[in-house]
Short mmCIF file of C-alpha atoms and ligand atoms in Angstrom, two decimals:
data_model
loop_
_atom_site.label_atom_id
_atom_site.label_comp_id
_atom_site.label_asym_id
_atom_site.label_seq_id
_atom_site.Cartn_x
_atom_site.Cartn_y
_atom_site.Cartn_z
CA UNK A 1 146.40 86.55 61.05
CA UNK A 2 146.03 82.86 59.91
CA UNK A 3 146.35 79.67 61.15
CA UNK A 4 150.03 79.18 60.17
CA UNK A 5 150.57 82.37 62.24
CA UNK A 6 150.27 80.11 65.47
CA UNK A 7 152.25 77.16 64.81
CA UNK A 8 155.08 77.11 67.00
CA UNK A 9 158.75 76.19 66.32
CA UNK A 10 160.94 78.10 68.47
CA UNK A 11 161.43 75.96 70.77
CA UNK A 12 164.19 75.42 73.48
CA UNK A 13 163.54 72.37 75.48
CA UNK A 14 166.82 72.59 77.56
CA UNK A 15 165.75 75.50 80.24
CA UNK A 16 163.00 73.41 81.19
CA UNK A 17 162.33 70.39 83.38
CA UNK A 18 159.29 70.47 85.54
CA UNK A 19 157.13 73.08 86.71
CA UNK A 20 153.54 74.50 87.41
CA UNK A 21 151.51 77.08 85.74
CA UNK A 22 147.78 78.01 87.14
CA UNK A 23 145.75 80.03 85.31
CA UNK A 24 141.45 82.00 86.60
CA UNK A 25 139.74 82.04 83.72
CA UNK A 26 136.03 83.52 83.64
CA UNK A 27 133.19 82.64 81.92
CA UNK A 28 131.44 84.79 79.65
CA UNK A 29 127.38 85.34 78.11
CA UNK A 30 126.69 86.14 74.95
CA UNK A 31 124.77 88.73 74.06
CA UNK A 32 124.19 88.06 70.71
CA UNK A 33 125.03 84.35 70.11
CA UNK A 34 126.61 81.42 68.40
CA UNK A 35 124.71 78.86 67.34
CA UNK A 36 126.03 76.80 63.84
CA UNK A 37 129.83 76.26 63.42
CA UNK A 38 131.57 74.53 60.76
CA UNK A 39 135.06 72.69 60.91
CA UNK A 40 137.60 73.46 62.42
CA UNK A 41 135.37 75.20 64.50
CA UNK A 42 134.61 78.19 62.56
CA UNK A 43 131.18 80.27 63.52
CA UNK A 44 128.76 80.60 61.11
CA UNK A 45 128.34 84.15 62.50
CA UNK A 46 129.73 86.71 64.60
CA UNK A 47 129.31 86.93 68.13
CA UNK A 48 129.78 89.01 70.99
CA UNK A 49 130.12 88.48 74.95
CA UNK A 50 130.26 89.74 78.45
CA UNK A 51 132.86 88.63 80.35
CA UNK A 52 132.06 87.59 83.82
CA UNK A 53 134.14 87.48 86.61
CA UNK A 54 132.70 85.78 89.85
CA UNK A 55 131.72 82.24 87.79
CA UNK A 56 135.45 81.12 86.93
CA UNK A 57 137.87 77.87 86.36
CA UNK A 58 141.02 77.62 88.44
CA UNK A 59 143.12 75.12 86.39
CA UNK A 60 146.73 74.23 87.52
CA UNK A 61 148.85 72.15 84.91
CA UNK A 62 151.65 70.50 86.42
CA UNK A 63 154.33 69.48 83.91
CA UNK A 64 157.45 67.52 83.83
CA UNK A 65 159.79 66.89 80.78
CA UNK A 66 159.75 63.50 79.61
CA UNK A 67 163.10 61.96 79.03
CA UNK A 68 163.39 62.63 75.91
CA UNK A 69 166.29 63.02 73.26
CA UNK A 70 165.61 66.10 70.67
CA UNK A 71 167.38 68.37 68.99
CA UNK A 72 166.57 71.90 69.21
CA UNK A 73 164.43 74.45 67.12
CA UNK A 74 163.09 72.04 65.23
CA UNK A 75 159.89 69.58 65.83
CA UNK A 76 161.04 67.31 63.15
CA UNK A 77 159.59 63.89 64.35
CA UNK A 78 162.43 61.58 63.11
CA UNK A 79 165.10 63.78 64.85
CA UNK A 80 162.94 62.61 67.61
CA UNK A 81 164.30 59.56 69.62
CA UNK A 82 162.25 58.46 72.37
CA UNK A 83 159.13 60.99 72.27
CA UNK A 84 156.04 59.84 73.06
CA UNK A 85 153.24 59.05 71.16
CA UNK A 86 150.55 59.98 72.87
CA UNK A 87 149.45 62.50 75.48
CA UNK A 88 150.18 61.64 78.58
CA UNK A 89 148.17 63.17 81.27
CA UNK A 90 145.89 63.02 84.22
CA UNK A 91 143.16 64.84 84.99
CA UNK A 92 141.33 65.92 88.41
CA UNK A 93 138.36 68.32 89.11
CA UNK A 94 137.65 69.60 92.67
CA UNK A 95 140.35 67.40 94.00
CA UNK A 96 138.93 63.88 92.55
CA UNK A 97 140.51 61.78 90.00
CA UNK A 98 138.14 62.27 86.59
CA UNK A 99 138.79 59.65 83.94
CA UNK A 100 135.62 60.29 82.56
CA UNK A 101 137.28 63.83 81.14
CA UNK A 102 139.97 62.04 79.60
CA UNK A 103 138.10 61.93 76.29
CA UNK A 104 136.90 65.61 75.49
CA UNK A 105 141.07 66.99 76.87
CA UNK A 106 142.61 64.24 74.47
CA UNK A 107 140.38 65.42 71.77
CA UNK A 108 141.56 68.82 72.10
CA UNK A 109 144.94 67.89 72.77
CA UNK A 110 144.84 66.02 69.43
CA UNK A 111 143.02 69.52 67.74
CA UNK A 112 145.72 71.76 69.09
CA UNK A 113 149.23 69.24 68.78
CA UNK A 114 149.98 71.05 64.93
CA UNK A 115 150.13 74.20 67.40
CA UNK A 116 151.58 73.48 70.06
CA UNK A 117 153.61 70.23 69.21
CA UNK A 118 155.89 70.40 72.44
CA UNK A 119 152.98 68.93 74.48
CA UNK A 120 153.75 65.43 74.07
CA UNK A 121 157.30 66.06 75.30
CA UNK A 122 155.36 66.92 79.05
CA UNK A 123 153.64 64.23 81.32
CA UNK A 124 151.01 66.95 82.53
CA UNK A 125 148.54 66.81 85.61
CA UNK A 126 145.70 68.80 85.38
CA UNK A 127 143.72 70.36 88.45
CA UNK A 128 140.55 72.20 87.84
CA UNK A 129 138.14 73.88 90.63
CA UNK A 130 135.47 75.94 89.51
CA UNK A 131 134.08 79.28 91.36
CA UNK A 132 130.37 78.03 90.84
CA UNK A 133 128.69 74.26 91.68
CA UNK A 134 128.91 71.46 88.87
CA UNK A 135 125.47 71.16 88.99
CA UNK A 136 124.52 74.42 88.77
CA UNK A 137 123.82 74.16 84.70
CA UNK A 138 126.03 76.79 84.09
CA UNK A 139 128.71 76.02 81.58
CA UNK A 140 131.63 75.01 82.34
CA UNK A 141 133.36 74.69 79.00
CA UNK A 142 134.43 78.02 78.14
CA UNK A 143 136.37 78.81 81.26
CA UNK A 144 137.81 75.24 81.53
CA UNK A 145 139.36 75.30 78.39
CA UNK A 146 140.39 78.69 78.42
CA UNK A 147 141.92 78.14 81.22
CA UNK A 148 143.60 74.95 80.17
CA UNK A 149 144.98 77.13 76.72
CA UNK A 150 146.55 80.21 78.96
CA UNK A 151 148.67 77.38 81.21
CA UNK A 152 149.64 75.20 77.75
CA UNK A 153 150.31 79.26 76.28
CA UNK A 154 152.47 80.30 79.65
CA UNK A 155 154.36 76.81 79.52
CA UNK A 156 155.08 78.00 75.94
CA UNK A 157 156.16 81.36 76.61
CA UNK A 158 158.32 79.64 79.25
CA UNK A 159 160.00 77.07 75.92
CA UNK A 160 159.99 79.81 73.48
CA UNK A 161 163.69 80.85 71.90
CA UNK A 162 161.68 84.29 71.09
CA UNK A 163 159.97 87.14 72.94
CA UNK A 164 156.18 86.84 72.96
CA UNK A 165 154.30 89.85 72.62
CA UNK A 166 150.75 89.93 74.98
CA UNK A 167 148.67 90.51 72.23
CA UNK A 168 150.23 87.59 70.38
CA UNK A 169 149.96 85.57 73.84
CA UNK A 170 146.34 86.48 74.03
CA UNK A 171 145.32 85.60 70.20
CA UNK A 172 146.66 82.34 70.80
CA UNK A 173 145.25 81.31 73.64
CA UNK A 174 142.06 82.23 72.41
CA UNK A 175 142.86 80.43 69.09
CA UNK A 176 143.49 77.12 71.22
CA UNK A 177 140.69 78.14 73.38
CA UNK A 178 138.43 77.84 70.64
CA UNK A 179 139.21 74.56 69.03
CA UNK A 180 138.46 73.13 72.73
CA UNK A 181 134.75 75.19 73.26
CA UNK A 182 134.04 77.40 70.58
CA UNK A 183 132.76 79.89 73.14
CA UNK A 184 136.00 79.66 75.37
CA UNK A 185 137.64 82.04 72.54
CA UNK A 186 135.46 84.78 74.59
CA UNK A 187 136.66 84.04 78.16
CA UNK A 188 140.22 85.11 78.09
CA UNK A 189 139.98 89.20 77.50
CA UNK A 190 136.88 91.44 78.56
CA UNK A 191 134.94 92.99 79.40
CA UNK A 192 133.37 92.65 75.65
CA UNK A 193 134.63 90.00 73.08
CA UNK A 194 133.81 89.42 69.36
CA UNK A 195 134.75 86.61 67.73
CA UNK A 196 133.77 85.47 64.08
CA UNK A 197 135.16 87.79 61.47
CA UNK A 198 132.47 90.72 60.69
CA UNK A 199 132.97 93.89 58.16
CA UNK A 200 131.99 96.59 60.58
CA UNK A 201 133.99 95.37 63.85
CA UNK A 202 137.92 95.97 63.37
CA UNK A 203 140.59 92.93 63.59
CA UNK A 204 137.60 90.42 64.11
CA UNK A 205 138.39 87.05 62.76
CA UNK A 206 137.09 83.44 63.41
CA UNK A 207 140.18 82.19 64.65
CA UNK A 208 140.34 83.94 68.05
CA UNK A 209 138.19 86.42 70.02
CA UNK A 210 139.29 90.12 69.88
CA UNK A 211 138.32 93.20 72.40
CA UNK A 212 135.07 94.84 71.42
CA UNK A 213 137.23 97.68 69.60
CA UNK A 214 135.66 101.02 70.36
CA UNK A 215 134.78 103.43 72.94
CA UNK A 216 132.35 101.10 75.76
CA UNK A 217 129.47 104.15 76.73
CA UNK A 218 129.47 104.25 80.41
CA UNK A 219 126.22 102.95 80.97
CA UNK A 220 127.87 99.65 79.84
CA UNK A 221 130.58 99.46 83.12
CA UNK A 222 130.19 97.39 85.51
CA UNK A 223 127.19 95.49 83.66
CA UNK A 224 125.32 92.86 86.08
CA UNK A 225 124.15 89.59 85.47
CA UNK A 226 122.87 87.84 88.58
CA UNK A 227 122.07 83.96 87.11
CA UNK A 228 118.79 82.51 88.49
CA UNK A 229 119.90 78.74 88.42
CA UNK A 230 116.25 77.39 87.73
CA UNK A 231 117.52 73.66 87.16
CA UNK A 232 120.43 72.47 88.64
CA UNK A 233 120.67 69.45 86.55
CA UNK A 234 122.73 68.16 83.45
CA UNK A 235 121.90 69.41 80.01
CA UNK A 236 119.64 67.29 78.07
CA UNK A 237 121.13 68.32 74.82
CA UNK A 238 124.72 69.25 74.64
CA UNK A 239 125.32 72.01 72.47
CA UNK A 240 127.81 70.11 69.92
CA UNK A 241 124.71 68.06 69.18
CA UNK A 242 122.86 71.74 69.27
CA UNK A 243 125.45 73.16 66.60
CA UNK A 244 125.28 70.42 64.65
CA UNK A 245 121.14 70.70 64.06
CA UNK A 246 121.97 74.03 62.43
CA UNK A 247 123.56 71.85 59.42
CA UNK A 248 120.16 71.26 57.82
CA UNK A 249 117.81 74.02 59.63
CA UNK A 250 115.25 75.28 57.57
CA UNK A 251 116.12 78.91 59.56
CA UNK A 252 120.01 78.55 59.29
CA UNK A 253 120.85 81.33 56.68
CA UNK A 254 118.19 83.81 58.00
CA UNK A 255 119.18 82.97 61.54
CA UNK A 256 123.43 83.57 60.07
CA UNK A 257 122.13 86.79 58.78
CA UNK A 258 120.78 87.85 62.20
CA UNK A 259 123.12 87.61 64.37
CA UNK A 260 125.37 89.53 61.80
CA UNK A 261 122.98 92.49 61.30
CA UNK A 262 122.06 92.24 65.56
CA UNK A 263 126.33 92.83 65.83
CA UNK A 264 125.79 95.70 63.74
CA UNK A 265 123.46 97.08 65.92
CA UNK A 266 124.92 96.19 69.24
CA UNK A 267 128.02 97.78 68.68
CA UNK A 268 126.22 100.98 67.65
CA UNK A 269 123.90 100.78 70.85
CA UNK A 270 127.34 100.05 72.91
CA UNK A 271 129.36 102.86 71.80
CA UNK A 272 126.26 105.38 72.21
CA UNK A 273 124.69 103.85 75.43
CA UNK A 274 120.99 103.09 74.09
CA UNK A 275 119.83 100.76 77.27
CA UNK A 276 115.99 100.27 75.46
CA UNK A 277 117.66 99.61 72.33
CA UNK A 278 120.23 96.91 74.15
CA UNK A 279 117.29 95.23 76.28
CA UNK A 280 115.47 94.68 72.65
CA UNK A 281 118.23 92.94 71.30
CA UNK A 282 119.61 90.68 74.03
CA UNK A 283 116.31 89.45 74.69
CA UNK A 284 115.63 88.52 70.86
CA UNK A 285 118.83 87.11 70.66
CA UNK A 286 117.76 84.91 73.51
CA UNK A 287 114.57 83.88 72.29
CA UNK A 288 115.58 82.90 68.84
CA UNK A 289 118.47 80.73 70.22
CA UNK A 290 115.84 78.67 71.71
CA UNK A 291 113.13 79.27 68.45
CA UNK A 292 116.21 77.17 66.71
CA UNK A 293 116.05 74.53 68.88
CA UNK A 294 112.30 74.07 68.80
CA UNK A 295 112.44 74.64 65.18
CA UNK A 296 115.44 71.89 64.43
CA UNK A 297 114.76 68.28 63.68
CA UNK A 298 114.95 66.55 66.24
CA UNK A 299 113.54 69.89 68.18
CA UNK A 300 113.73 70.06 71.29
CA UNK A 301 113.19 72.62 74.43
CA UNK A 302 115.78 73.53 76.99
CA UNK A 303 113.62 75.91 79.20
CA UNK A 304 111.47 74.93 82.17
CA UNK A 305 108.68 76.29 83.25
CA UNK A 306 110.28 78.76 86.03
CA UNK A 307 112.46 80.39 83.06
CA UNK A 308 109.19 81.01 81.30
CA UNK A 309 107.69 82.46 84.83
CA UNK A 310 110.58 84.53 85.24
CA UNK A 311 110.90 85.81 81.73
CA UNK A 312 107.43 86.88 82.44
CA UNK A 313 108.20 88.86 86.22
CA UNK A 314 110.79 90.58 84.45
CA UNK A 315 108.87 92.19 81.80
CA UNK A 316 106.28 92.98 84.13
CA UNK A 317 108.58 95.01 86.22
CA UNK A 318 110.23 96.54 83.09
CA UNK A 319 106.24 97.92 82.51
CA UNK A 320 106.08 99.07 86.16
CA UNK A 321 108.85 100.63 86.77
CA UNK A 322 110.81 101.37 83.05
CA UNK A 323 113.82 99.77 84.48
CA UNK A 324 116.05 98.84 81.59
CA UNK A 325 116.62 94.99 83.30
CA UNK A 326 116.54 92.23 80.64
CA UNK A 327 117.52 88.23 80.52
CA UNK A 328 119.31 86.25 77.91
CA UNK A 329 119.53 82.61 78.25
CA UNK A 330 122.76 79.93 77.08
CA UNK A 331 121.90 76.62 75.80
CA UNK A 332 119.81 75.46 79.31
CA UNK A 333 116.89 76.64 81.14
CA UNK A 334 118.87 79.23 83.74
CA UNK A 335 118.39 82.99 83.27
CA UNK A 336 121.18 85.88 83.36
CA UNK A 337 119.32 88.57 84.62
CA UNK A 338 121.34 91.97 83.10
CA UNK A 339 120.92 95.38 84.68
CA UNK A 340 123.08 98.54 84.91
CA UNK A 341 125.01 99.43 87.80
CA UNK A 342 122.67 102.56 88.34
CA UNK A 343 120.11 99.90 89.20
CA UNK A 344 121.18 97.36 90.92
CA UNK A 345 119.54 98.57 94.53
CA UNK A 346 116.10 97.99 92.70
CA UNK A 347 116.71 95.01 90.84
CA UNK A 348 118.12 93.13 93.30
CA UNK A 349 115.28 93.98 96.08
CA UNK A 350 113.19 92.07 92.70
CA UNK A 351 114.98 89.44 92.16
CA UNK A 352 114.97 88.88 96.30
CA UNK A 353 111.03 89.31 96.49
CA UNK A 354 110.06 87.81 92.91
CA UNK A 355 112.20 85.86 91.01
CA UNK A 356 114.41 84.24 93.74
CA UNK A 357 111.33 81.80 94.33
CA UNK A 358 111.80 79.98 90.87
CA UNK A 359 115.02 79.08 91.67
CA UNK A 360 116.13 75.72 92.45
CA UNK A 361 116.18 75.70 96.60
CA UNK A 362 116.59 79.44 96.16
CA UNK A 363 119.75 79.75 94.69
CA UNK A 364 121.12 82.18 92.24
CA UNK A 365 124.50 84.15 91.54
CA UNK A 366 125.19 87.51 91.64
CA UNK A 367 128.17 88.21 88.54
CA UNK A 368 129.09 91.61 86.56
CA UNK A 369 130.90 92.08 84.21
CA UNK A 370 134.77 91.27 84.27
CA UNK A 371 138.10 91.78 82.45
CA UNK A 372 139.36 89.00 81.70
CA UNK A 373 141.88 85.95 82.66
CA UNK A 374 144.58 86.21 85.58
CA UNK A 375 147.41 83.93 85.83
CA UNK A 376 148.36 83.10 89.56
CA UNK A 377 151.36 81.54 90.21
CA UNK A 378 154.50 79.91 88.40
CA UNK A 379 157.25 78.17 89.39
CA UNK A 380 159.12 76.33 86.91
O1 LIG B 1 130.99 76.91 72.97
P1 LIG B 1 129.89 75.94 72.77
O2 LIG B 1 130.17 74.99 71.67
O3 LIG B 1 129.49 75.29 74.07
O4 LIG B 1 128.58 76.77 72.30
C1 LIG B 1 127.98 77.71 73.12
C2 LIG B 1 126.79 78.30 72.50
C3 LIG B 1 125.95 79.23 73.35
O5 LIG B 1 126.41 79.28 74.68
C4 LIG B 1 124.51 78.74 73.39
C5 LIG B 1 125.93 80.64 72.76
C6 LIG B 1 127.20 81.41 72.88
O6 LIG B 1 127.48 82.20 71.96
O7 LIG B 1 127.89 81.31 73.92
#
């Protein structure tokens, strides 16, 4: 598919008036990650994620049909009277008015309008709760805008002359997804998503996530990641700026390469259960994220202390005990502790006695692995 592939012109304006569409959108982790895009958006390598389903968005978009005078199946702007020119929206997170978020949705707004060019024929408010605190460091981005791209896909279903296959629904929100937060591509599907086009993984593109496409082994179901929130605070180094360091990085190409041989491996180890061979990777993957960021000019570091300490407990109880636990880190100093479902009695009777302590006031959440985006309600 290319990008023409999702520009929409069927569209019917006259069944539609007002409505609202709300949309749970998980997060995801990568196992082996993204780190260097180019415009629009486009990874420098492929990635793939677990998708999580306790930490999720909960975004309602409330629309209403401006009064406008169009002419149907076409988005021709001078057969357009009185449409507007800009997006007009509101925003509000956890019940409050947020102006400050104006900026990033208009941005992405403006990114996806070629796309989806009824949007400026709505006046849209947009209500967005997430499952886990604001200040917990953990991403928000990905299941935000995901979520935001299934409602603006679902109000055009709702406009659309034609039927829409799911599969087609799916790529497309993903497609939008991604021009809002690269990694949102991942958080609409599970429970494994590639995205960035790579010879030895089937219908993988750059444009939109797909389903890891073979045979999961079962020692990969129900997956656990129980995040140790180790600083609750904001990031100090967003990861556009982070993305953007990769333009000049001395390490860029080898790093590209990487990835791309570590998804060659992963979705060996994935389809024939190797748990040793999985912890190896995940945790490398991990590590060299952050060796980037040390290594980039400016450098900087994004773990504290405590992620170092529990790093640390965790491969001392992989020693003891030959547990197949491991951690993987995103862009901030938290940990995603990942364990099988055969041993989560053990692991989490460790993370209570030793790793719970490095936690700020204690507090960590307990995720697995998750399938993928649910839409709630609609009435239109
Ligand atoms: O989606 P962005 O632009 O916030 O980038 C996310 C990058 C990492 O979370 C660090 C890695 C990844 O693949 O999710």
């Amino acid at each position: 598919m290319t990008e023409t592939d999702f520009i929409f012109n069927n569209i019917n304006l006259s069944n539609i008036t007002n409505g609202s569409i709300t949309w749970k959108t998980p997060s995801n982790i990568a196992l082996v990650k993204y780190w260097g895009k180019r415009e629009p958006q486009i990874p420098e390598n492929a990635s793939i994620s677990f998708t999580l389903d306790s930490c999720f968005t909960l975004t309602t978009l409330e629309y209403k049909k401006l009064n406008t005078e169009r002419s149907e199946g076409s988005h021709d702007n001078t057969r357009v009277a009185e449409r507007s020119r800009s997006h007009n929206f509101e925003i509000y997170f956890e019940g409050e008015k947020k102006d400050e978020f104006k900026p990033k949705i208009t941005t992405f707004f403006k990114r996806i309008e070629k796309y989806v060019p009824f949007l400026k024929d709505f006046d849209f408010i947009i209500k967005s709760q997430n499952s886990f605190p604001h200040s917990s460091g953990i991403a928000s981005s990905a299941s935000g805008m995901g979520a935001l791209a299934l409602c603006i896909m679902s109000l055009e279903r709702s406009l659309s002359g034609v039927e829409m296959t799911d599969e087609y629904f799916n790529r497309k929100a993903s497609f939008l997804a991604r021009l809002g937060s690269g990694s949102a591509c991942r958080s609409i599907e599970g429970p494994l998503i590639v995205w960035g086009n790579h010879p030895e993984i089937e219908g993988s593109s750059d444009l939109f996530g797909v389903k890891f496409p073979y045979k999961i082994h079962e020692n990969f179901k129900n997956y656990h990641d129980t995040i140790l929130l180790v600083d609750e605070g904001e990031k100090q180094v967003s990861s556009t700026v982070g993305h953007q360091l990769m333009y000049n990085h001395p390490l860029a190409k080898q790093r590209f390469q990487q990835a791309n041989n570590n998804i060659s491996r992963i979705s060996k180890v994935l389809q024939n259960g190797d748990l040793k061979a999985f912890v190896e990777i995940v945790e490398s993957e991990a590590l060299t994220l952050h060796a980037m960021m040390m290594t980039s000019n400016p450098y900087f570091i994004l773990m504290k202390p405590n992620t170092l300490k529990i790093i640390n407990e965790i491969w001392g109880f992989r020693a003891q005990t030959n547990s197949n636990i491991c951690f993987t880190l995103d862009a901030g100093a938290n940990v995603h502790v990942l364990f099988p479902e055969s041993e989560k009695e053990i692991v989490n009777d460790f993370i209570k006695s030793n790793l719970m302590q490095f936690c700020q006031e204690n507090h960590y959440i307990c995720d697995s692995i998750g399938k993928g985006a649910n839409q709630l309600l609609i009435n239109s």
